[in-house]
Amino acid sequence: MEGIELHIHYIKGGSKPKELTASDLKSYLTPLLNPFGIINFEIRIFQSGIGAALTTHKRADALKFQAHYQKPRLMLHGRRVKIQTHIHEPNEILVRVLKREEKALLSDGHASLGATKPRGSLLQRQFNIISVACGNWEYTGPQAYYHAYFSLPVKAVITFGDRFVVLDYTSRLDNQKCDTFNSHPGSNICEKPASYRLRIPYSAITTYVLDRGRHPAFVYTLTEAPKVWVTDPTEGYRTRTVGVKALPLQISTSCHSYRLELSIPSDADQLLRLERTRVLPQCSLSSAVMHPVALPFAAQLSQLGVDLEQKGSGLSFGVKFQLQKLAQNGYLPPPVVSGVIKYVLSIQIEFGTLLTVAALRRLFPQLPYAGPLVKYTDMDIRAIEELLGHNVAAVGEEQSYQRSANPSTTMVTYRAEVTPACTFLAGPDPESSNRVLRKYGAFSDYFLRVTFMDEDGEAFYFDRFRGNAAIFHDRFKDVLTNGIEVAGRLYEFLGFSHSSLRAQTCWFLAPFMENGNIVNADWIISKLGNFKHIRSAARCAARIGQAFTETSSSIPLDPSCVEVVSDLEKNGRVFSDGVGTCSLEVLKTLQATQKSGHVPATVFQIRYRGAKGVISLDSRLHGDILRLRPSMIKFEGTEDTNIEICGIASQMLPLVLNRQLIKILEDLHVPNNVFQDLQNSAIEELRTGVSSVTNAAAFLEKNNVGIATHTTWLLRKIQSLGLALSDDLFFRDILDAVVLVQLQQLKFRTRLPVKEGATLYGIMDETDTLAEGEVYCSWIAKDGRPGHTVGPVLVTRSPALHPGDIQLAKAVTVPENSKLRNLHNCIAFSSKGERDLPSQLSGGDLDGDLYHIIWDANLIPKTVETPASYPRALPIDLGREITRQDIANFFIDFMEQDQLGIIATQHKILADQLTEGTLHPDCLKLAELHSTAVDFSKTGIPIDEAELPSSCRNNIYKPDFMAPGRKVKIEKRGISFVPEQIDFVEPDDPRRAGEPRPHRYYESTKILGILYRSIDESAFFTDLHNRSPILKDDSRMTKGVLVDLWEYVLAETTGIEWEDYVEDAWRMRDAYDATVYDIILQYSTSFPDPLEEIEVFIGQVICRHGYSSKRQREYMTGMKEKYDGEALKFMAAMRENDDDLTDEHEHVALCRSMACLSVGIQEPRECKRKTDQGRRDTFAWLAAAAVMRELEVLQHSRVVGNLEKGWGMFKKALRLK
């Protein structure tokens, strides 16, 4: 054992010693331990407060230290202390944590812990506060005044930590909180004051004003509301609460400036010192005097509602939505919004609803944060109207090349975001459609997509240490029960899909009239099907949720085509669970919905009436036949007769090993070098991808970058012209960005591509050809060649936590005349044997599950473990018909009690810490609990926390492969990496601000840790740039290749009069820039680190701290789809020819695209925005692709013309002869 634990005690005798604190003791011992080579150590104070344990990973050095101070000559608080060796060995994981932290510390160039103290560590960080106010900066004449719409006198202490500002104060609980803490309402518990804690992250502060006047105070303007906790006055446990006590929801949603008045005037100078040492954000010195409020904020919002109904009676709902959003989201005071209603109405009358909505939406990023540094002339009614007038002109030009969304696949959706303290409005934006939205497409603005989240935008997770009951039951349940009022409409809870349940998102509906009927939530549900026989809220929600599943296409299919055939059941197992078949005629109908260029699929995942699952081609069927099975049919009684597509087996999906699979394979004795070879191969592909322009274009295409925008085609074209792409910053930055994203996937998610493997839809062998244990795997590769594998294969699916979730099978070929030969991009499982193979793979079935197949012999273990077999849980039965409120209650219960992610994380940690890995009984128990948590959404049964293994209850350390990476900076000079910063601040140090210490990490000795540490991002990029011929130059060039390309275009288009289109091109560029900026705003998940334009262009997000959250990955998919769609619209506009052309105005598309390229390579025109995002002039690259396409047309026509001319001369010569 490397480490050791020493105990430090006061010597008995004398007066009662002062209680020890970890931070004091660490400060005292650091200079004493450093000479012995002990730089990093852990202090744990005993419960008595008069002793402590010191743990270090340097056993020999610690024994030298103890021997040196063997005699009790150390003095602490005036008392002598002695040091003894503890008889028990220290925590092995803690020792490894300390070792890793010291390694990081020394690699950063520090010699001791003293050197790690941040700026301001010795300055005063705690101050007394006498009042807290919430309000806004508003203008009375040219002066900005702070208008406090809520004020709370308090005796509070504010602490400025390293990452947070924390305000602690006490106040008596209101009756509602009394009932929360006390099972006997009305008792005297409320006579005791409760402790409140308000926390503000520095990253949420946009402006900071310090007033050093008669009543010194400071005002923070925030991007998110503070998080607030309250401590039970009797039990002492801390729980989240909905916000500052007595602060109305309307104010916390719309007022983002918090004023805190200092108790001691001289403290203002201390705050200024903290700001100058960069502990606090940069402040402005100004008056922050509270100005009398003429009208309460609730009354202002109420008056705005009246004005929208009266002054704006002619406004459409879409316009009213944007106006309410301006006030409700805190962009403008309600009176200012009321003041522009008349002008907005005039715009709508003249230009229509769509243009008016677009002009209003463009206003949001243009508005600055109000405050003393912003002129009143930028925020008054006249300024707003001037901006709107400018936007109308810009948007009007833009509409000429905007195409409407496909109503069969997408629907413009209004959204609301509900946090503990706020309700924000968002959208509308196009989103994937579903059965309900298609049916009521003409009334899409009566649907509202509502997402519940924390103040920082992250999802709420189960927290056994900090209860969130008040958030779920007092706040979120109130919204689900009472609805959300928007622009005179009351939206009520409607339902959710299975995926949106996990995303904490659901649909709301405002009633409307259709064909003389009042269509409300209950009406819609009654038309979806008959659910009256279902007695479980979870199951009923799942069945109704089928109608809310996002589907790409919807095709009518007469119910008379449907046949129901029996399931194949044996030993209580359904071998055909969720799978059916169809005839070739029905298949062709489905294939017609596929995108052009895709291989016609033979397997589809569908929804039809009350059925769900997968259907595959059965060429033995003739005519229009769809065969379903009872396991597919979940309910009856629906009126809808469309077959909807939610998945298409149009291509073989690549196989990528994840951490769960790698860990199980390691425990099944697959050698480490196998995984290292896979990683090295993937890294070498990254290097090869940037070794030449040809390889770079192929590399970008492989990662789905630049295809829609024709960028990869353009790169090859530029290369063929002999122009130097290696001199272009944008080209180099694209490659760097895509390489970094892939490198982050390798390091922080351990995603290892396997060439000898595939991911395919699972179906059952309907022909009875396959024997027990056999599978048939068939696919069509990207190049169009068919393929299949024969021999031993490994079959699994994700998620896989149990070691038996990976099984061996025998892949076989089938006779030439077998009907299975007609199928591709799927794996057919045998219908024979005692137990179907899918159910052995973490409880899989055939209703749309994807299966991983591996035929790489190096990855196939010699033996596998017995698969798990968990008893199927029966859903909770309420014994009565389920109501919509029951489903809403289940939505709350699921948000509050879902522990799926926690279990998976704990499994990952324990599998690394325990010698047996996934085979350890604790890991096996977690795998079982994970199965229960997966089914929670269908059974309503959460996991019992008491069943969690004791080994994961207080497991506060994680393996290093779960640590955040180095911070990534995307700058004009390229990508850079900030060295890892280890947090050594003790929990009781003021710099901690009372917040728990971040997770601490140890070096994992298992394969995931080995793979993680083998990639050093900074070293990789240094080596990459040194090796690559197209990335080798370090000087950040200013002249881009597009300037050279422009000179080539000019030389090839002599006589083409393109200059007349320049102003049109500038307007198009302004519209494009605004569109990109809107995408940046919509998909950025962090205010201090917004997306860069280059990330939008490539459709991939560079994670600023290495690891991407699920939410970020989901956002990335949406961002790419949106940008590619918008980019195609702009390129189509550039290449559009005008009608009725005269001879003098031919080649309009070429002229317009040339004009766009000419303005694209210039500096952008000034645009009024809050922030200036990292510009990469992507517009120029779209224009360049459009120009070169049009130039090809011109050059081709010239060649044809020359050939025709030559042929004519030849024929003339023949005649002369």
mmCIF file of N, CA, C and O in Angstrom, residues 927-972:
data_model
loop_
_atom_site.group_PDB
_atom_site.id
_atom_site.type_symbol
_atom_site.label_atom_id
_atom_site.label_comp_id
_atom_site.label_asym_id
_atom_site.label_seq_id
_atom_site.Cartn_x
_atom_site.Cartn_y
_atom_site.Cartn_z
ATOM 1 N N ALA A 927 -27.180 -3.866 -12.482
ATOM 2 C CA ALA A 927 -27.724 -4.215 -13.793
ATOM 3 C C ALA A 927 -29.208 -4.570 -13.681
ATOM 4 O O ALA A 927 -30.023 -4.201 -14.534
ATOM 5 N N GLU A 928 -29.569 -5.279 -12.610
ATOM 6 C CA GLU A 928 -30.979 -5.620 -12.390
ATOM 7 C C GLU A 928 -31.803 -4.368 -12.113
ATOM 8 O O GLU A 928 -32.908 -4.209 -12.649
ATOM 9 N N LEU A 929 -31.278 -3.479 -11.279
ATOM 10 C CA LEU A 929 -31.990 -2.241 -10.976
ATOM 11 C C LEU A 929 -32.111 -1.363 -12.229
ATOM 12 O O LEU A 929 -33.118 -0.674 -12.416
ATOM 13 N N HIS A 930 -31.112 -1.426 -13.070
ATOM 14 C CA HIS A 930 -31.159 -0.667 -14.326
ATOM 15 C C HIS A 930 -32.306 -1.171 -15.191
ATOM 16 O O HIS A 930 -33.025 -0.374 -15.826
ATOM 17 N N SER A 931 -32.504 -2.487 -15.223
ATOM 18 C CA SER A 931 -33.616 -3.052 -15.987
ATOM 19 C C SER A 931 -34.954 -2.555 -15.440
ATOM 20 O O SER A 931 -35.862 -2.221 -16.201
ATOM 21 N N THR A 932 -35.058 -2.491 -14.096
ATOM 22 C CA THR A 932 -36.282 -1.965 -13.477
ATOM 23 C C THR A 932 -36.484 -0.504 -13.842
ATOM 24 O O THR A 932 -37.602 -0.063 -14.139
ATOM 25 N N ALA A 933 -35.384 0.269 -13.836
ATOM 26 C CA ALA A 933 -35.473 1.699 -14.152
ATOM 27 C C ALA A 933 -35.858 1.921 -15.610
ATOM 28 O O ALA A 933 -36.576 2.870 -15.929
ATOM 29 N N VAL A 934 -35.384 1.040 -16.508
ATOM 30 C CA VAL A 934 -35.756 1.144 -17.917
ATOM 31 C C VAL A 934 -37.260 0.965 -18.082
ATOM 32 O O VAL A 934 -37.916 1.664 -18.870
ATOM 33 N N ASP A 935 -37.839 0.031 -17.330
ATOM 34 C CA ASP A 935 -39.274 -0.260 -17.443
ATOM 35 C C ASP A 935 -40.152 0.711 -16.651
ATOM 36 O O ASP A 935 -41.382 0.634 -16.752
ATOM 37 N N PHE A 936 -39.553 1.575 -15.849
ATOM 38 C CA PHE A 936 -40.321 2.524 -15.032
ATOM 39 C C PHE A 936 -41.304 3.307 -15.885
ATOM 40 O O PHE A 936 -42.444 3.573 -15.487
ATOM 41 N N SER A 937 -40.897 3.687 -17.088
ATOM 42 C CA SER A 937 -41.767 4.500 -17.951
ATOM 43 C C SER A 937 -43.006 3.737 -18.397
ATOM 44 O O SER A 937 -43.997 4.353 -18.807
ATOM 45 N N LYS A 938 -42.978 2.380 -18.304
ATOM 46 C CA LYS A 938 -44.129 1.579 -18.737
ATOM 47 C C LYS A 938 -44.877 0.932 -17.578
ATOM 48 O O LYS A 938 -46.058 0.617 -17.694
ATOM 49 N N THR A 939 -44.178 0.736 -16.463
ATOM 50 C CA THR A 939 -44.818 0.071 -15.324
ATOM 51 C C THR A 939 -45.241 1.046 -14.229
ATOM 52 O O THR A 939 -46.127 0.736 -13.434
ATOM 53 N N GLY A 940 -44.587 2.195 -14.180
ATOM 54 C CA GLY A 940 -44.857 3.125 -13.090
ATOM 55 C C GLY A 940 -44.175 2.734 -11.794
ATOM 56 O O GLY A 940 -44.433 3.342 -10.749
ATOM 57 N N ILE A 941 -43.302 1.728 -11.854
ATOM 58 C CA ILE A 941 -42.629 1.242 -10.642
ATOM 59 C C ILE A 941 -41.186 1.767 -10.627
ATOM 60 O O ILE A 941 -40.354 1.335 -11.440
ATOM 61 N N PRO A 942 -40.867 2.702 -9.735
ATOM 62 C CA PRO A 942 -39.482 3.185 -9.645
ATOM 63 C C PRO A 942 -38.627 2.187 -8.880
ATOM 64 O O PRO A 942 -39.146 1.277 -8.227
ATOM 65 N N ILE A 943 -37.340 2.359 -8.950
ATOM 66 C CA ILE A 943 -36.483 1.468 -8.184
ATOM 67 C C ILE A 943 -36.549 1.860 -6.715
ATOM 68 O O ILE A 943 -36.798 3.016 -6.363
ATOM 69 N N ASP A 944 -36.348 0.880 -5.859
ATOM 70 C CA ASP A 944 -36.300 1.112 -4.423
ATOM 71 C C ASP A 944 -34.865 1.476 -4.063
ATOM 72 O O ASP A 944 -33.946 0.670 -4.229
ATOM 73 N N GLU A 945 -34.679 2.693 -3.593
ATOM 74 C CA GLU A 945 -33.331 3.163 -3.284
ATOM 75 C C GLU A 945 -32.644 2.275 -2.251
ATOM 76 O O GLU A 945 -31.414 2.146 -2.243
ATOM 77 N N ALA A 946 -33.437 1.635 -1.401
ATOM 78 C CA ALA A 946 -32.854 0.765 -0.371
ATOM 79 C C ALA A 946 -32.152 -0.443 -0.986
ATOM 80 O O ALA A 946 -31.321 -1.075 -0.336
ATOM 81 N N GLU A 947 -32.482 -0.766 -2.242
ATOM 82 C CA GLU A 947 -31.856 -1.913 -2.897
ATOM 83 C C GLU A 947 -30.488 -1.584 -3.485
ATOM 84 O O GLU A 947 -29.773 -2.476 -3.943
ATOM 85 N N LEU A 948 -30.128 -0.313 -3.523
ATOM 86 C CA LEU A 948 -28.818 0.051 -4.056
ATOM 87 C C LEU A 948 -27.721 -0.575 -3.210
ATOM 88 O O LEU A 948 -27.795 -0.554 -1.981
ATOM 89 N N PRO A 949 -26.700 -1.128 -3.821
ATOM 90 C CA PRO A 949 -25.583 -1.696 -3.048
ATOM 91 C C PRO A 949 -24.946 -0.628 -2.158
ATOM 92 O O PRO A 949 -24.831 0.540 -2.551
ATOM 93 N N SER A 950 -24.540 -1.047 -0.986
ATOM 94 C CA SER A 950 -23.941 -0.099 -0.046
ATOM 95 C C SER A 950 -22.659 0.503 -0.592
ATOM 96 O O SER A 950 -22.295 1.623 -0.245
ATOM 97 N N SER A 951 -21.996 -0.198 -1.493
ATOM 98 C CA SER A 951 -20.721 0.280 -2.027
ATOM 99 C C SER A 951 -20.869 1.529 -2.887
ATOM 100 O O SER A 951 -19.877 2.207 -3.163
ATOM 101 N N CYS A 952 -22.086 1.836 -3.331
ATOM 102 C CA CYS A 952 -22.246 3.019 -4.189
ATOM 103 C C CYS A 952 -22.995 4.146 -3.495
ATOM 104 O O CYS A 952 -23.297 5.164 -4.106
ATOM 105 N N ARG A 953 -23.293 3.990 -2.220
ATOM 106 C CA ARG A 953 -24.068 5.020 -1.527
ATOM 107 C C ARG A 953 -23.246 6.271 -1.248
ATOM 108 O O ARG A 953 -23.724 7.384 -1.376
ATOM 109 N N ASN A 954 -22.013 6.088 -0.813
ATOM 110 C CA ASN A 954 -21.178 7.243 -0.488
ATOM 111 C C ASN A 954 -19.898 7.230 -1.315
ATOM 112 O O ASN A 954 -18.832 7.619 -0.844
ATOM 113 N N ASN A 955 -20.029 6.774 -2.529
ATOM 114 C CA ASN A 955 -18.879 6.678 -3.420
ATOM 115 C C ASN A 955 -18.656 8.039 -4.074
ATOM 116 O O ASN A 955 -19.313 8.393 -5.046
ATOM 117 N N ILE A 956 -17.731 8.808 -3.523
ATOM 118 C CA ILE A 956 -17.559 10.197 -3.962
ATOM 119 C C ILE A 956 -16.429 10.358 -4.969
ATOM 120 O O ILE A 956 -16.179 11.468 -5.446
ATOM 121 N N TYR A 957 -15.741 9.264 -5.311
ATOM 122 C CA TYR A 957 -14.620 9.351 -6.236
ATOM 123 C C TYR A 957 -14.968 8.653 -7.551
ATOM 124 O O TYR A 957 -15.676 7.647 -7.577
ATOM 125 N N LYS A 958 -14.434 9.200 -8.639
ATOM 126 C CA LYS A 958 -14.701 8.643 -9.959
ATOM 127 C C LYS A 958 -13.392 8.349 -10.682
ATOM 128 O O LYS A 958 -12.373 9.008 -10.437
ATOM 129 N N PRO A 959 -13.422 7.381 -11.612
ATOM 130 C CA PRO A 959 -12.220 7.133 -12.418
ATOM 131 C C PRO A 959 -11.934 8.309 -13.342
ATOM 132 O O PRO A 959 -12.842 9.053 -13.733
ATOM 133 N N ASP A 960 -10.663 8.469 -13.707
ATOM 134 C CA ASP A 960 -10.259 9.647 -14.475
ATOM 135 C C ASP A 960 -10.917 9.738 -15.838
ATOM 136 O O ASP A 960 -11.083 10.836 -16.379
ATOM 137 N N PHE A 961 -11.338 8.603 -16.429
ATOM 138 C CA PHE A 961 -11.962 8.685 -17.748
ATOM 139 C C PHE A 961 -13.352 9.325 -17.698
ATOM 140 O O PHE A 961 -13.948 9.589 -18.741
ATOM 141 N N MET A 962 -13.867 9.588 -16.482
ATOM 142 C CA MET A 962 -15.135 10.306 -16.351
ATOM 143 C C MET A 962 -14.925 11.783 -16.033
ATOM 144 O O MET A 962 -15.888 12.533 -15.868
ATOM 145 N N ALA A 963 -13.670 12.211 -15.956
ATOM 146 C CA ALA A 963 -13.361 13.597 -15.601
ATOM 147 C C ALA A 963 -13.594 14.514 -16.793
ATOM 148 O O ALA A 963 -13.449 14.106 -17.950
ATOM 149 N N PRO A 964 -13.949 15.778 -16.528
ATOM 150 C CA PRO A 964 -14.026 16.737 -17.640
ATOM 151 C C PRO A 964 -12.636 16.977 -18.212
ATOM 152 O O PRO A 964 -11.627 16.857 -17.512
ATOM 153 N N GLY A 965 -12.577 17.299 -19.478
ATOM 154 C CA GLY A 965 -11.281 17.501 -20.114
ATOM 155 C C GLY A 965 -10.777 18.911 -19.959
ATOM 156 O O GLY A 965 -11.382 19.752 -19.281
ATOM 157 N N ARG A 966 -9.669 19.156 -20.594
ATOM 158 C CA ARG A 966 -9.138 20.510 -20.611
ATOM 159 C C ARG A 966 -10.122 21.438 -21.299
ATOM 160 O O ARG A 966 -10.767 21.058 -22.271
ATOM 161 N N LYS A 967 -10.197 22.650 -20.818
ATOM 162 C CA LYS A 967 -11.088 23.611 -21.452
ATOM 163 C C LYS A 967 -10.573 23.946 -22.835
ATOM 164 O O LYS A 967 -9.381 24.192 -23.032
ATOM 165 N N VAL A 968 -11.489 23.928 -23.797
ATOM 166 C CA VAL A 968 -11.134 24.212 -25.185
ATOM 167 C C VAL A 968 -11.493 25.653 -25.504
ATOM 168 O O VAL A 968 -12.600 26.114 -25.206
ATOM 169 N N LYS A 969 -10.560 26.366 -26.096
ATOM 170 C CA LYS A 969 -10.814 27.733 -26.544
ATOM 171 C C LYS A 969 -10.750 27.773 -28.063
ATOM 172 O O LYS A 969 -9.800 27.284 -28.669
ATOM 173 N N ILE A 970 -11.801 28.347 -28.664
ATOM 174 C CA ILE A 970 -11.845 28.515 -30.114
ATOM 175 C C ILE A 970 -11.603 29.989 -30.406
ATOM 176 O O ILE A 970 -12.460 30.838 -30.152
ATOM 177 N N GLU A 971 -10.426 30.287 -30.910
ATOM 178 C CA GLU A 971 -10.035 31.670 -31.118
ATOM 179 C C GLU A 971 -9.614 31.883 -32.562
ATOM 180 O O GLU A 971 -9.486 30.931 -33.333
ATOM 181 N N LYS A 972 -9.375 33.155 -32.908
ATOM 182 C CA LYS A 972 -8.975 33.452 -34.278
ATOM 183 C C LYS A 972 -7.646 32.810 -34.632
ATOM 184 O O LYS A 972 -7.377 32.506 -35.784
#
